[in-house]
Amino acid sequence: MTDDSLATLGPGTGAPDTPPERRPADGSGPAAAPEPARAPAVRRGLPFLMVAGLALAALNLRPAITSLGPLMEEVRSGLGMSATVAGLLTSVPALCFAVFGTAAPRLARRFGPGAVVCAGMAAIAIGVVVRPYTGSTAGFLAATALALAGIAVSNVLLPVVIKTWFPDRVGPLTGLYSMALALGSALAAALTVPVTAVLSGSWQSGLAVWAVLAVLAVLPWLTVVRGRRAADGTGDRGPAAPAATLRVSTSPTAWALAVFFGLQATAAYITMGWMAQIFRDAGVPAGTAGVLLAVTMAIGIPLSFVLPRVAARMRNQGPLAVGLGLCGLAGYAGLWLAPASGAWLWTLLMGISNCSFPLALTMIGMRSRSAEGVVRLSAFVQSVGYLISIPGPLLVAALYQHSGGWGLPIALMAGLMVPQMAVGMLAGRDRRMEDEAEVRH
């Protein structure tokens, strides 16, 4: 079985990535096939659950990370972590996403994408509830890695869910996915400190409580997996599509997307890991610092819903990448010059800049012609991108510990925005990976 067979999630599998308004009016081409003719029983039973599962899964892709930032000082004290080890902890997400993301296509071929996402939600639940109670830094890191493994495979496969089930709605469904992801990020950042206070001030309970969201996400995916198995028993799968023979790594557009994804991920994980501490060191109370981090994430909720819809209607998404980067540069300048007095404005600008993530997801869906191509492109872009992002949080931690302040780390963050905008322009061009990649013989 080839890589492409993992995309057999639903009736949209293999549909070309052609917006409805650009399809031929005379009914010619692959878009003219009547949609209701494909797997009617599946279409009646699963689309709502798929959307619900998509939203719930997206809610769980960041709380394991953003809940940690507001309590980083307490975790360091409780486990005896140094600043360097804490910096390593902020880099663990990127490392796990890169390593486990590469396994997602193979796991999906073996077990099916729905089953892998379902298992990913279970892994998140177990890792999040176990890690605060391990009693050691090594145990904390190991349990965190388990949760991040579940996030990693879901990161890669959820865009494929969108492409396969809703090939004509990539923009809106990516918007829903991104909005739910931003909502989960914001809730964890905003509520972790208050919830910890309610739970007798125990940072362990304040971190573990977010496992409840992951447990809820398992339920619709169990139903989806059962429904897909029943549907798959009614007919044979078609042959693998030609995308399986393409070497994604030979596509310049794929590399531009990967570097763009990596640089925006660097900025995002530095923000999630250290932004609250920047404000606390500037004299902002811990609770307020957590709220500021939450606002940064919350700004992405409406923007993450709107931005993919706008991007999907544009032939070139490069100008959007540049605009978001400029907001980031302005936010970093503010954090350098007046972190406390202008905290709310810098928070607003950083929140807008962090919407480079939904933009990257939308471009992944638009830079390939089929669902089969998207799964390969998604795995490549996210795995390479997260590898690129690993040194950033570590370097920030080292600069902070060496200099004793945030001037050098913020200068580094601002400097990385320039190449992010440049590769964003390249990734945003109206190209398709299949037209550039070499064929594997």
mmCIF file of C-alpha atoms in Angstrom, residues 1 6 18 112 129 140 160 176-177 181 205 219 237 255 273 279 283 317 320 337 375 389 423 434:
data_model
loop_
_atom_site.group_PDB
_atom_site.id
_atom_site.type_symbol
_atom_site.label_atom_id
_atom_site.label_comp_id
_atom_site.label_asym_id
_atom_site.label_seq_id
_atom_site.Cartn_x
_atom_site.Cartn_y
_atom_site.Cartn_z
ATOM 1 C CA MET A 1 0.000 0.000 0.000
ATOM 2 C CA LEU A 6 -3.924 6.808 3.882
ATOM 3 C CA THR A 18 -9.882 23.805 -7.343
ATOM 4 C CA GLY A 112 -6.236 4.501 9.268
ATOM 5 C CA VAL A 129 -2.694 13.898 33.516
ATOM 6 C CA PHE A 140 7.870 15.275 33.436
ATOM 7 C CA VAL A 160 -5.805 15.742 5.474
ATOM 8 C CA LEU A 176 -12.733 26.363 11.967
ATOM 9 C CA TYR A 177 -9.746 24.168 12.794
ATOM 10 C CA LEU A 181 -6.833 25.601 18.042
ATOM 11 C CA SER A 205 -3.715 19.920 39.487
ATOM 12 C CA LEU A 219 -15.523 10.188 21.845
ATOM 13 C CA ARG A 237 -10.349 1.135 -2.306
ATOM 14 C CA TRP A 255 10.834 23.957 0.976
ATOM 15 C CA GLY A 273 7.024 29.521 26.519
ATOM 16 C CA PHE A 279 5.949 40.407 31.441
ATOM 17 C CA GLY A 283 6.833 43.794 36.977
ATOM 18 C CA GLN A 317 -0.824 34.763 -0.123
ATOM 19 C CA LEU A 320 -0.548 38.345 4.014
ATOM 20 C CA LEU A 337 11.270 49.436 24.691
ATOM 21 C CA VAL A 375 -0.796 14.390 3.263
ATOM 22 C CA SER A 389 12.140 25.657 15.071
ATOM 23 C CA VAL A 423 10.019 32.831 2.500
ATOM 24 C CA GLU A 434 3.098 18.237 -8.113
#
